[in-house]
Coordinates of N, CA and C in Angstrom, one line a residue:
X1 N -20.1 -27.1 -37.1 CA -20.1 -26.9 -35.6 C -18.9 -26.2 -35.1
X2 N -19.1 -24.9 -34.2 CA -17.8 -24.4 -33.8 C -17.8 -25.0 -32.3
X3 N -16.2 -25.3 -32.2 CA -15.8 -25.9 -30.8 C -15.2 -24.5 -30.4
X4 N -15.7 -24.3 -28.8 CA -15.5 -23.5 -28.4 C -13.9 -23.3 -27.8
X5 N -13.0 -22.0 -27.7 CA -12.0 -22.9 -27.6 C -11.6 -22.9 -25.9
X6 N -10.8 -23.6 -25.8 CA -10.8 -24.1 -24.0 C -10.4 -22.9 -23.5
X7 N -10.8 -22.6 -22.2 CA -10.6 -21.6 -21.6 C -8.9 -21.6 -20.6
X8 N -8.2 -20.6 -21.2 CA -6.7 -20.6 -20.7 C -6.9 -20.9 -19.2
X9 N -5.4 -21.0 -19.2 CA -5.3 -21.7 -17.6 C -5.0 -20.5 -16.7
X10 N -6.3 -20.7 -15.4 CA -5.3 -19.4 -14.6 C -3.7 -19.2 -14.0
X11 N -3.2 -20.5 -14.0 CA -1.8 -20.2 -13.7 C -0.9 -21.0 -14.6
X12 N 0.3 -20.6 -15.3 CA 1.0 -21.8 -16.1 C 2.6 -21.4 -15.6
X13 N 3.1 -22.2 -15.0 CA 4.5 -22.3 -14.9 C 5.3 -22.7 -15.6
X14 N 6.2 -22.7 -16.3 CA 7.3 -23.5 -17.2 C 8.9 -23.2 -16.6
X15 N 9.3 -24.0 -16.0 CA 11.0 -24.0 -15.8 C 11.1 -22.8 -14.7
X16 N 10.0 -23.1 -14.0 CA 10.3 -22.0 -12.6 C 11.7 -22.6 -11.4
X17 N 12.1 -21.5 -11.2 CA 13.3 -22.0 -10.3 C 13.4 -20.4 -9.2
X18 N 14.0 -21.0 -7.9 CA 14.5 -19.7 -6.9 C 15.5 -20.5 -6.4
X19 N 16.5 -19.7 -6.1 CA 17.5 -19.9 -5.4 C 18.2 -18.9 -5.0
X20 N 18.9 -19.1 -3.1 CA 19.0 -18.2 -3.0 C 20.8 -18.1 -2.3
X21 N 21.5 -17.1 -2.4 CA 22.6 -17.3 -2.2 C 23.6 -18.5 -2.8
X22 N 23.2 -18.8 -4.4 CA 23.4 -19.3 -4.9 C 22.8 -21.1 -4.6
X23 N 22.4 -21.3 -4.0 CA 21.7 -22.7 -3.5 C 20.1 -22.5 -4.0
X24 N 19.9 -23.7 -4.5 CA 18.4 -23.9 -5.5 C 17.5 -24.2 -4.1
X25 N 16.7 -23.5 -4.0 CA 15.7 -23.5 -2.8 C 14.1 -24.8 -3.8
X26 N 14.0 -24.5 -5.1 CA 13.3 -25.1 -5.9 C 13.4 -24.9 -7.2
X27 N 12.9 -25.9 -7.9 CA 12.7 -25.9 -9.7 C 13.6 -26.9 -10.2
X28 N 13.6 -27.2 -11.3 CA 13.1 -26.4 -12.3 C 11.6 -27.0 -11.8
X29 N 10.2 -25.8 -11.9 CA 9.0 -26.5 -11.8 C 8.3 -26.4 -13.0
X30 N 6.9 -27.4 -13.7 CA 6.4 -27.2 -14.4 C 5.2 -27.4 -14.1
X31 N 3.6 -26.7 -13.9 CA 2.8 -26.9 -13.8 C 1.5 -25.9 -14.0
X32 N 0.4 -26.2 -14.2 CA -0.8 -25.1 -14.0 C -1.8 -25.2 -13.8
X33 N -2.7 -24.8 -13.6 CA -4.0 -24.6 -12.5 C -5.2 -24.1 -13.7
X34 N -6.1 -25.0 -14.1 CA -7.3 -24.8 -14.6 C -8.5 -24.3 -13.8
X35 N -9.2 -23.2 -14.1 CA -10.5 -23.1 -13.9 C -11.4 -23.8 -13.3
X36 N -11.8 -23.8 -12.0 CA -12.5 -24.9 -11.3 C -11.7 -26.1 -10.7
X37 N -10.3 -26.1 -10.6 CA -9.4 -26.8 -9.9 C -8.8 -26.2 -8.4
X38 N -8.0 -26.8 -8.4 CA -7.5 -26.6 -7.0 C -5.7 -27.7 -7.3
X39 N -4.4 -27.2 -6.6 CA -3.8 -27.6 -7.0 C -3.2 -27.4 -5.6
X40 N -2.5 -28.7 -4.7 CA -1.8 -28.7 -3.3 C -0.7 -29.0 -3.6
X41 N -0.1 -28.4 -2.3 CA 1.3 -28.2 -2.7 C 2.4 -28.8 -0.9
X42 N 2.7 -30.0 -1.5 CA 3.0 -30.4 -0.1 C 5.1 -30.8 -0.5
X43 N 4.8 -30.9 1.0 CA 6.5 -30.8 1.1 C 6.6 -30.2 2.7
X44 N 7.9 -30.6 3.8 CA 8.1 -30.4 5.0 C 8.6 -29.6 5.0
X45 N 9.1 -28.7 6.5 CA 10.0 -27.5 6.3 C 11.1 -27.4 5.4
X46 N 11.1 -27.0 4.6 CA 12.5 -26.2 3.8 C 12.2 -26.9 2.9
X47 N 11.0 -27.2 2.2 CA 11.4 -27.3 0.9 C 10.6 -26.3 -0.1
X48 N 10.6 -25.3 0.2 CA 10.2 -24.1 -0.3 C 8.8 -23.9 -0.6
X49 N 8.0 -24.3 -0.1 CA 6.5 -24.2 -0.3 C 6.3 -22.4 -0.3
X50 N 6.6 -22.0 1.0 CA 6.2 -20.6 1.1 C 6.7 -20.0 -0.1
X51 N 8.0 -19.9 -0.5 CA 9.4 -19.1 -1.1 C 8.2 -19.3 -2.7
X52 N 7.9 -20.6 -3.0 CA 6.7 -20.5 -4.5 C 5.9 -19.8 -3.7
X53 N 4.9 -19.5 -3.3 CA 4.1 -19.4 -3.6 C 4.4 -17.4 -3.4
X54 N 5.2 -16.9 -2.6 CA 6.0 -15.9 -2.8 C 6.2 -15.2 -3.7
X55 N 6.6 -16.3 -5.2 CA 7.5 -15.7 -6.0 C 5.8 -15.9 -6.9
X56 N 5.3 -16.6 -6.7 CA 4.0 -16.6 -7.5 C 2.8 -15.3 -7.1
X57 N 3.0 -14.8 -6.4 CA 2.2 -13.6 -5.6 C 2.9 -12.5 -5.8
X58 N 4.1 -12.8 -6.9 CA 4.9 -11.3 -6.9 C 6.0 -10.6 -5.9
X59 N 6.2 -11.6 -4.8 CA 6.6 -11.1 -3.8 C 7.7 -10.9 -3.8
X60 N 8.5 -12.1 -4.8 CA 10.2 -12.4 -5.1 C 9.6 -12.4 -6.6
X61 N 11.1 -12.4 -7.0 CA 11.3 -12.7 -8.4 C 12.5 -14.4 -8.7
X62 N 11.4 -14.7 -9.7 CA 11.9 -16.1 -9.6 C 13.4 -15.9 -10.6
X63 N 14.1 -17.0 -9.8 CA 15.6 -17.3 -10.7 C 15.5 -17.3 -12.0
X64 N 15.0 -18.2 -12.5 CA 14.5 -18.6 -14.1 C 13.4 -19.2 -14.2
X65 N 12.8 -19.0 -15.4 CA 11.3 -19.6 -16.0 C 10.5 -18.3 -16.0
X66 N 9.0 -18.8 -16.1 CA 8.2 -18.4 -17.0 C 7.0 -18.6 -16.0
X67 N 6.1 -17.7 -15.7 CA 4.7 -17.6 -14.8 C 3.8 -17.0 -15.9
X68 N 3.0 -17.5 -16.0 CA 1.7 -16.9 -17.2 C 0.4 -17.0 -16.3
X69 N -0.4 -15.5 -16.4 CA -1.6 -15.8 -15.7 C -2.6 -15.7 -16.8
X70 N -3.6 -16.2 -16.7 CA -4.8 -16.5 -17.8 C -4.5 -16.3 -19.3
X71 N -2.8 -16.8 -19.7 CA -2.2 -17.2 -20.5 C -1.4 -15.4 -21.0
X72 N -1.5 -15.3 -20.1 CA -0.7 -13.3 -20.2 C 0.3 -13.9 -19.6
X73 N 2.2 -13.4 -20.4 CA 3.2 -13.1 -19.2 C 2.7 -12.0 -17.8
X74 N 3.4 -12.8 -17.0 CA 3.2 -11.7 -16.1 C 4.3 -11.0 -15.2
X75 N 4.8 -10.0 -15.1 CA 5.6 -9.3 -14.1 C 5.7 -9.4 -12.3
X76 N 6.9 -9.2 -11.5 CA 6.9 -9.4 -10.3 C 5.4 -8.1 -10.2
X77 N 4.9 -8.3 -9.6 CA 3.8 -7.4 -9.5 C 2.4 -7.8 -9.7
X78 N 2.2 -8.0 -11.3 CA 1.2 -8.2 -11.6 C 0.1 -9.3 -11.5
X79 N 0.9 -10.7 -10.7 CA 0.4 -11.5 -10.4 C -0.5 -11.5 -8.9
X80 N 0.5 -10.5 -8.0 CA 0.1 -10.1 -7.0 C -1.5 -9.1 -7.3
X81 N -1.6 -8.3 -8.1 CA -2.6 -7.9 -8.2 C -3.7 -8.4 -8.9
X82 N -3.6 -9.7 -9.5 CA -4.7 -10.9 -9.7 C -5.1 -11.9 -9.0
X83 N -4.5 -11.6 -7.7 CA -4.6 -13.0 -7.0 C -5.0 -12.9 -5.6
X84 N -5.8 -13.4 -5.1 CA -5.9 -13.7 -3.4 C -4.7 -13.9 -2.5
X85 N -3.7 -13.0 -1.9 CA -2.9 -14.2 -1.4 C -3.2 -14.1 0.5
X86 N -2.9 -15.4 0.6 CA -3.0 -15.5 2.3 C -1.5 -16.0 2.4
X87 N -1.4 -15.3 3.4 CA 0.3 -16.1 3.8 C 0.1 -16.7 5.4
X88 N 1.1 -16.6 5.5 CA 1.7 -16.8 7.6 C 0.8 -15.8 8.3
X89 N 1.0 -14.4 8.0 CA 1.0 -13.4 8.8 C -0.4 -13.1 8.6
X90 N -1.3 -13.0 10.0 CA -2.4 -12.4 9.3 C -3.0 -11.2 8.5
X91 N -1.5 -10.5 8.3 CA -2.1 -9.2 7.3 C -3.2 -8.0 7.5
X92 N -3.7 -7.6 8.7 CA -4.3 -6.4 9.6 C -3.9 -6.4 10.4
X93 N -3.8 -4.8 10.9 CA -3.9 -3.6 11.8 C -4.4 -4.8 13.2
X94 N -2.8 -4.6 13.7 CA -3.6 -5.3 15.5 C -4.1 -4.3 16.0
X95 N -4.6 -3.1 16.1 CA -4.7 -1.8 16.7 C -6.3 -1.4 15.9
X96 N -6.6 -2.3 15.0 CA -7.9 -1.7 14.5 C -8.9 -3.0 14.9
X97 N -10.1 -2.4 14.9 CA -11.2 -3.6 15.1 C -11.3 -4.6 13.9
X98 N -12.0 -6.1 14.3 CA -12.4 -6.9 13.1 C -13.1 -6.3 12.1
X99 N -13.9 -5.4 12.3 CA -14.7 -4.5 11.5 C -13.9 -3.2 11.0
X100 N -12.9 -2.8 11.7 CA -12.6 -1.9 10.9 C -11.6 -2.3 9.7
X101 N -11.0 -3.3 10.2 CA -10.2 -3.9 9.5 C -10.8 -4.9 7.9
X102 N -11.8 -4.9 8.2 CA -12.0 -5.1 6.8 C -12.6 -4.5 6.1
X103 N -13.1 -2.8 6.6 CA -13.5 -2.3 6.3 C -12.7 -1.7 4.9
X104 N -11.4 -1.5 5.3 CA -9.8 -1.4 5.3 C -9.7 -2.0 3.8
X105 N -10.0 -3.2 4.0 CA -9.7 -4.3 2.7 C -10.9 -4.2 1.7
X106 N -12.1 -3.6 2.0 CA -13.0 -3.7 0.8 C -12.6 -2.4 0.7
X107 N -12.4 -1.5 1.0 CA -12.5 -0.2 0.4 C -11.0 -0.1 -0.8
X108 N -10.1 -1.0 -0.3 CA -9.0 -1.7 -1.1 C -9.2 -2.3 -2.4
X109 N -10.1 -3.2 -2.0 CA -10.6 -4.4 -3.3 C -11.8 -3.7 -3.6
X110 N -12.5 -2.6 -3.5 CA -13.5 -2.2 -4.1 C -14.3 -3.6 -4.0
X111 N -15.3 -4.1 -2.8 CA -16.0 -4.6 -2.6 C -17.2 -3.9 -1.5
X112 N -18.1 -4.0 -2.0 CA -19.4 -3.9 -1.5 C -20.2 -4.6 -0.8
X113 N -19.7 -6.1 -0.5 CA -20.3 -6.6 0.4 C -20.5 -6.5 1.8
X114 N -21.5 -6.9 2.2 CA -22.0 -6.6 4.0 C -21.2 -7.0 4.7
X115 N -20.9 -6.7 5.4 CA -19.3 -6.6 6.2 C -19.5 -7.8 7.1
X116 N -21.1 -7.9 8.2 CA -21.2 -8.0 9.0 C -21.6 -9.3 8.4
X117 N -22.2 -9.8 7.1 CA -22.3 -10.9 6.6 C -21.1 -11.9 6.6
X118 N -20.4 -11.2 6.5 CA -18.9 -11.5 5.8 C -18.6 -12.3 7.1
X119 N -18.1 -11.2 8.3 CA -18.0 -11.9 9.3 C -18.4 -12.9 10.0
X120 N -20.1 -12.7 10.0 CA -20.7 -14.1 10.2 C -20.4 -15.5 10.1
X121 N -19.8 -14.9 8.3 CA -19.8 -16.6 7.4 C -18.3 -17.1 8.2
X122 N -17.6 -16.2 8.8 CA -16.2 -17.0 8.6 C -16.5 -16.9 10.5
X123 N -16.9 -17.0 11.4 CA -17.3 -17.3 12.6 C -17.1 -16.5 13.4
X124 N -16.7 -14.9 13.1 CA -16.9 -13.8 13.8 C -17.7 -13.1 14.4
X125 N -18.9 -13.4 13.8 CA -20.3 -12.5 14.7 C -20.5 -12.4 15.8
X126 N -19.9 -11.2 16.0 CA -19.7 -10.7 17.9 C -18.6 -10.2 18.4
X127 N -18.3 -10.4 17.2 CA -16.5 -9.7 17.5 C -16.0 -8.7 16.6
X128 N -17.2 -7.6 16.0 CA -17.1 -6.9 15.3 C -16.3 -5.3 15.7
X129 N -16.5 -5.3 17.0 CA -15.9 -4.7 17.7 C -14.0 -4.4 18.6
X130 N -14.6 -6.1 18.5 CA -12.9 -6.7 19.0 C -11.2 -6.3 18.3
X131 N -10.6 -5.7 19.0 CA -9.4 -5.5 18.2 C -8.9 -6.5 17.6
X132 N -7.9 -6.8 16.9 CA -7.3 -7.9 16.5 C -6.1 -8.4 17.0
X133 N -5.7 -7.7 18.1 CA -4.8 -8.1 18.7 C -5.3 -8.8 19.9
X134 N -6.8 -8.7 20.6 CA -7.2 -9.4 21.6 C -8.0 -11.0 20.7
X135 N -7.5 -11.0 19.5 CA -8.2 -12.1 19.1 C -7.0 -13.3 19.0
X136 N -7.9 -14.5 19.1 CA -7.0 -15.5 19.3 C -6.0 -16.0 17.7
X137 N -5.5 -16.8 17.7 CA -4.7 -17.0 16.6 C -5.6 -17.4 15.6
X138 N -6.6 -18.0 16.0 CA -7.1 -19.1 15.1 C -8.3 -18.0 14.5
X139 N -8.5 -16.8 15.4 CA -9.9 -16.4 15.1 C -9.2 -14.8 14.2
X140 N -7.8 -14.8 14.3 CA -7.0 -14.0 13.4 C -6.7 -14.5 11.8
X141 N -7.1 -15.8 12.1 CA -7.1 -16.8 10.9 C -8.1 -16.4 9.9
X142 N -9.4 -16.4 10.4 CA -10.6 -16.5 10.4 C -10.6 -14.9 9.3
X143 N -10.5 -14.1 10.9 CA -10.5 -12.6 9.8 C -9.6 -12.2 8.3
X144 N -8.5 -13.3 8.4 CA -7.5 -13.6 7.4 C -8.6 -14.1 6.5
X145 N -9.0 -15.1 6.6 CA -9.9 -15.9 5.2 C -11.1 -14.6 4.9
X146 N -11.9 -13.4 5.6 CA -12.9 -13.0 5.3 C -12.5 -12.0 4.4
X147 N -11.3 -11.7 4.2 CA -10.7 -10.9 3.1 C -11.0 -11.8 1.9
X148 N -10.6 -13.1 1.8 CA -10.9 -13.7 0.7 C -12.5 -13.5 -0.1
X149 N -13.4 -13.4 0.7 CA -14.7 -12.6 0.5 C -15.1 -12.1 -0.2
X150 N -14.1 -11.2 0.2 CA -14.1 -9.2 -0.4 C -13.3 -9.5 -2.1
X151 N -12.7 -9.9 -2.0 CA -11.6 -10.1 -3.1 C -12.2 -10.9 -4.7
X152 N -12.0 -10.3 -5.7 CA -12.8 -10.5 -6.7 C -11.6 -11.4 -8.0
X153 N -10.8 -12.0 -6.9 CA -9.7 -12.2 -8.2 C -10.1 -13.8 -7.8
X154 N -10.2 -14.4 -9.6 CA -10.5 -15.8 -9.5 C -9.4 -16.4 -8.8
X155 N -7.9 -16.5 -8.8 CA -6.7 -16.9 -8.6 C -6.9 -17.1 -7.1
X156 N -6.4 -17.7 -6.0 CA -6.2 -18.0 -4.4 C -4.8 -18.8 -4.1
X157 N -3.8 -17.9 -3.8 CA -3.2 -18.5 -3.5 C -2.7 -18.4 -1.5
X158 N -2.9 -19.9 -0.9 CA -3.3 -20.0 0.4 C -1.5 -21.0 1.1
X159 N -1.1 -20.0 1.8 CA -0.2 -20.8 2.5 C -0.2 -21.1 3.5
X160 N -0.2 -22.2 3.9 CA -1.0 -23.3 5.1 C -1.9 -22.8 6.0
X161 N -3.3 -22.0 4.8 CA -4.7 -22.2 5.2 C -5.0 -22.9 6.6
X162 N -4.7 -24.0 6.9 CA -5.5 -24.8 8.3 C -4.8 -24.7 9.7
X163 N -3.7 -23.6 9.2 CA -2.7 -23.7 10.5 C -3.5 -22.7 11.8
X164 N -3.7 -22.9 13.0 CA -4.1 -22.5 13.8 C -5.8 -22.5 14.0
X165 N -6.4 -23.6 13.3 CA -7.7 -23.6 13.0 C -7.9 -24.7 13.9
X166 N -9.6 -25.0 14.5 CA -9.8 -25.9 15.0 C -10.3 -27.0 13.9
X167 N -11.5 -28.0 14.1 CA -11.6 -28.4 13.4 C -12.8 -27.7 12.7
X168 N -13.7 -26.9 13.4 CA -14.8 -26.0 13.0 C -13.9 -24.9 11.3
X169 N -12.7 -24.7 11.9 CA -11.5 -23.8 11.0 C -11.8 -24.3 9.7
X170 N -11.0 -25.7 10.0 CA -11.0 -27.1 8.8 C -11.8 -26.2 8.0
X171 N -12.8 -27.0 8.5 CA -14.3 -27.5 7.5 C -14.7 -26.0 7.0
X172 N -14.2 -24.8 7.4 CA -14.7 -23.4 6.9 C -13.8 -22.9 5.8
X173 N -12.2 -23.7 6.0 CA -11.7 -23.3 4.8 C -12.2 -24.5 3.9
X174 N -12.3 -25.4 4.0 CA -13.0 -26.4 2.9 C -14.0 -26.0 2.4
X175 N -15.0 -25.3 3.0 CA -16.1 -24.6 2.8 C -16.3 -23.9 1.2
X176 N -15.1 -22.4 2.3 CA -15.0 -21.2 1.0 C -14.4 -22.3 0.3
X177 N -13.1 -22.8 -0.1 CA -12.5 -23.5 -1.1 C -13.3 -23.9 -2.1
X178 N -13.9 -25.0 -1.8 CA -14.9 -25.5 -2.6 C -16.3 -24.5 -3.3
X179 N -16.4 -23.3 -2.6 CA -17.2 -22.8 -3.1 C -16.5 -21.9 -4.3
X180 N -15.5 -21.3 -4.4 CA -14.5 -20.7 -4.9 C -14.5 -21.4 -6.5
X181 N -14.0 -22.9 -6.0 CA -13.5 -23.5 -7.1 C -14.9 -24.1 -8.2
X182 N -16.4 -23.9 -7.3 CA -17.1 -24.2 -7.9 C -17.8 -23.0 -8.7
X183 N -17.5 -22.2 -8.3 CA -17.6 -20.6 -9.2 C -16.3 -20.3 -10.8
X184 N -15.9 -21.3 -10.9 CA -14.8 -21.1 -11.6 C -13.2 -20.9 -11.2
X185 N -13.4 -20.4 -10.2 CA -12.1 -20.0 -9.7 C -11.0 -20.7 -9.3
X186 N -9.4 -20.6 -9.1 CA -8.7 -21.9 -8.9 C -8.0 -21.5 -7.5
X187 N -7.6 -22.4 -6.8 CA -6.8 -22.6 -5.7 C -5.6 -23.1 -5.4
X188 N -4.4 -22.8 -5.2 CA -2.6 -23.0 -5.2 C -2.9 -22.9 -3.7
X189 N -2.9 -24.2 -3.1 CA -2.5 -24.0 -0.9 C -1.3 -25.1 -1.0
X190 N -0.7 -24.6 0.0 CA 0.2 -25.4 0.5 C 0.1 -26.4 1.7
X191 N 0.8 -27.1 2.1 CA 0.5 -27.7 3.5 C 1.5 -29.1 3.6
X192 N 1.4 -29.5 5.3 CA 2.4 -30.1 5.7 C 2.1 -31.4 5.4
X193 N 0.7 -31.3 4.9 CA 0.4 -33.0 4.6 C -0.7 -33.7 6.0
X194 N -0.5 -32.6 6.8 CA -1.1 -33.3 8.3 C -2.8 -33.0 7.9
X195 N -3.4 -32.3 7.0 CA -4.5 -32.2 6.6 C -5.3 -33.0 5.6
X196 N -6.6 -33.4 5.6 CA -7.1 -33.6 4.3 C -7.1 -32.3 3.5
X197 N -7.1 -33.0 2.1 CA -7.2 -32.3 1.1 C -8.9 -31.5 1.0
X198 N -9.2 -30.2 0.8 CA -10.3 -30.0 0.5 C -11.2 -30.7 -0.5
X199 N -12.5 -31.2 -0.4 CA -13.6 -31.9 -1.3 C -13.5 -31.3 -2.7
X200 N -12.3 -31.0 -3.4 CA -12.8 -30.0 -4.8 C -11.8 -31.2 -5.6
X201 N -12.1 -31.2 -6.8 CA -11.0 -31.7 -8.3 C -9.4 -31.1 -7.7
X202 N -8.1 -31.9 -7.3 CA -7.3 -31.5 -6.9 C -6.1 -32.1 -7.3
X203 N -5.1 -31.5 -7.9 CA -3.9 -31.8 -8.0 C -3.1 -31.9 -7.4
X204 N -2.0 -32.5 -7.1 CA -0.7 -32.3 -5.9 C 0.9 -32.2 -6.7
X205 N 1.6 -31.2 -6.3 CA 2.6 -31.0 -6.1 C 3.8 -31.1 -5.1
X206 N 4.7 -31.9 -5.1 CA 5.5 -32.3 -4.0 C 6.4 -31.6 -4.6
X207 N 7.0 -30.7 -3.4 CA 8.4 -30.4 -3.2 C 9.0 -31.2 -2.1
X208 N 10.8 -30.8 -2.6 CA 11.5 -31.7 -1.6 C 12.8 -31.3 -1.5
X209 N 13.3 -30.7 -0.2 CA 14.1 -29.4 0.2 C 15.3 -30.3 -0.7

């Protein structure tokens, strides 16, 4: 009988560290993220939640250690181009419509899905027209997550997902999460702790400034 052999892990850290102006912002860290998991990442202001998940998105380059994606080293760069990332900022054109602006992002990620679908799911239907600068914070959130949609990379990494959300928000990113993680896919979010954890198999990570 052949055992099949386990499927590599989408994210592996070993001895990750940043520091900045010579002061350790975090690390040494050791951790990774299986297939169909989800892994939270909590800790208060300043203890570098954003700054990981940054240097995990390619954005910085870490002090020392090792990032492996689906058991590949990977380069400042290349992680960023396997991975979902949401940050703070919602990342579209305040000057372009909800619709054009994701028009923007599938023609990016080479996705083909119905735009108008898309929007629906994440609670924009009606505001296809609406700039993104007349949209509220929360409903800038919203068009933030419908990128996630479009986006064909198993990897998500979400930094504090539930901020500006009602509770309708909540339950929408628990939603996609769960559905993500139940497709195989894995999830790295951060958060202040003021949230439940999404319904999926979940690990925790504490930082501490």
């Amino acid at each position: 009988m052949t055992v099949p052999a386990p499927a590599p892990s989408l994210l592996e850290c070993r001895g990750l560290e940043f520091a900045r102006n010579n002061e350790r912002i975090f690390g040494p860290l050791d951790f990774h993220l299986l297939p169909g998991m989800a892994l939270q990442v909590l800790g208060g202001n300043g203890a570098g939640k954003t700054t990981l998940l940054r240097v995990l998105a390619g954005l910085l380059a870490a002090t020392a250690g090792e990032v492996r994606a689906e058991g590949m080293a990977v380069d400042q760069g290349h992680l960023l181009r396997g991975s979902a990332f949401l940050g703070h900022l919602p990342g579209h054109k305040a000057d372009l419509s909800a619709l054009e602006n994701l028009q923007f992002s599938a023609s990016l990620l080479g996705s083909d899905r119905p735009l108008d679908a898309v929007l629906s799911r994440v609670g924009l239907a009606g505001y296809e027209d609406s700039l993104a600068r007349r949209l509220s914070a929360g409903q800038n959130k919203r068009l933030a997550l419908a990128r996630l949609l479009l986006s064909p990379a198993r990897l998500w990494l979400l930094d504090e997902p539930y901020a500006n959300l009602d509770l309708g928000g909540i339950a929408l990113v628990n939603e996609l999460i769960a559905a993500h993680v139940e497709n195989g896919g894995g999830v790295l979010l951060t958060t202040h702790g003021a949230y439940a954890a999404p319904p999926v198999p979940i690990r925790t990570l504490e930082l501490r400034p």
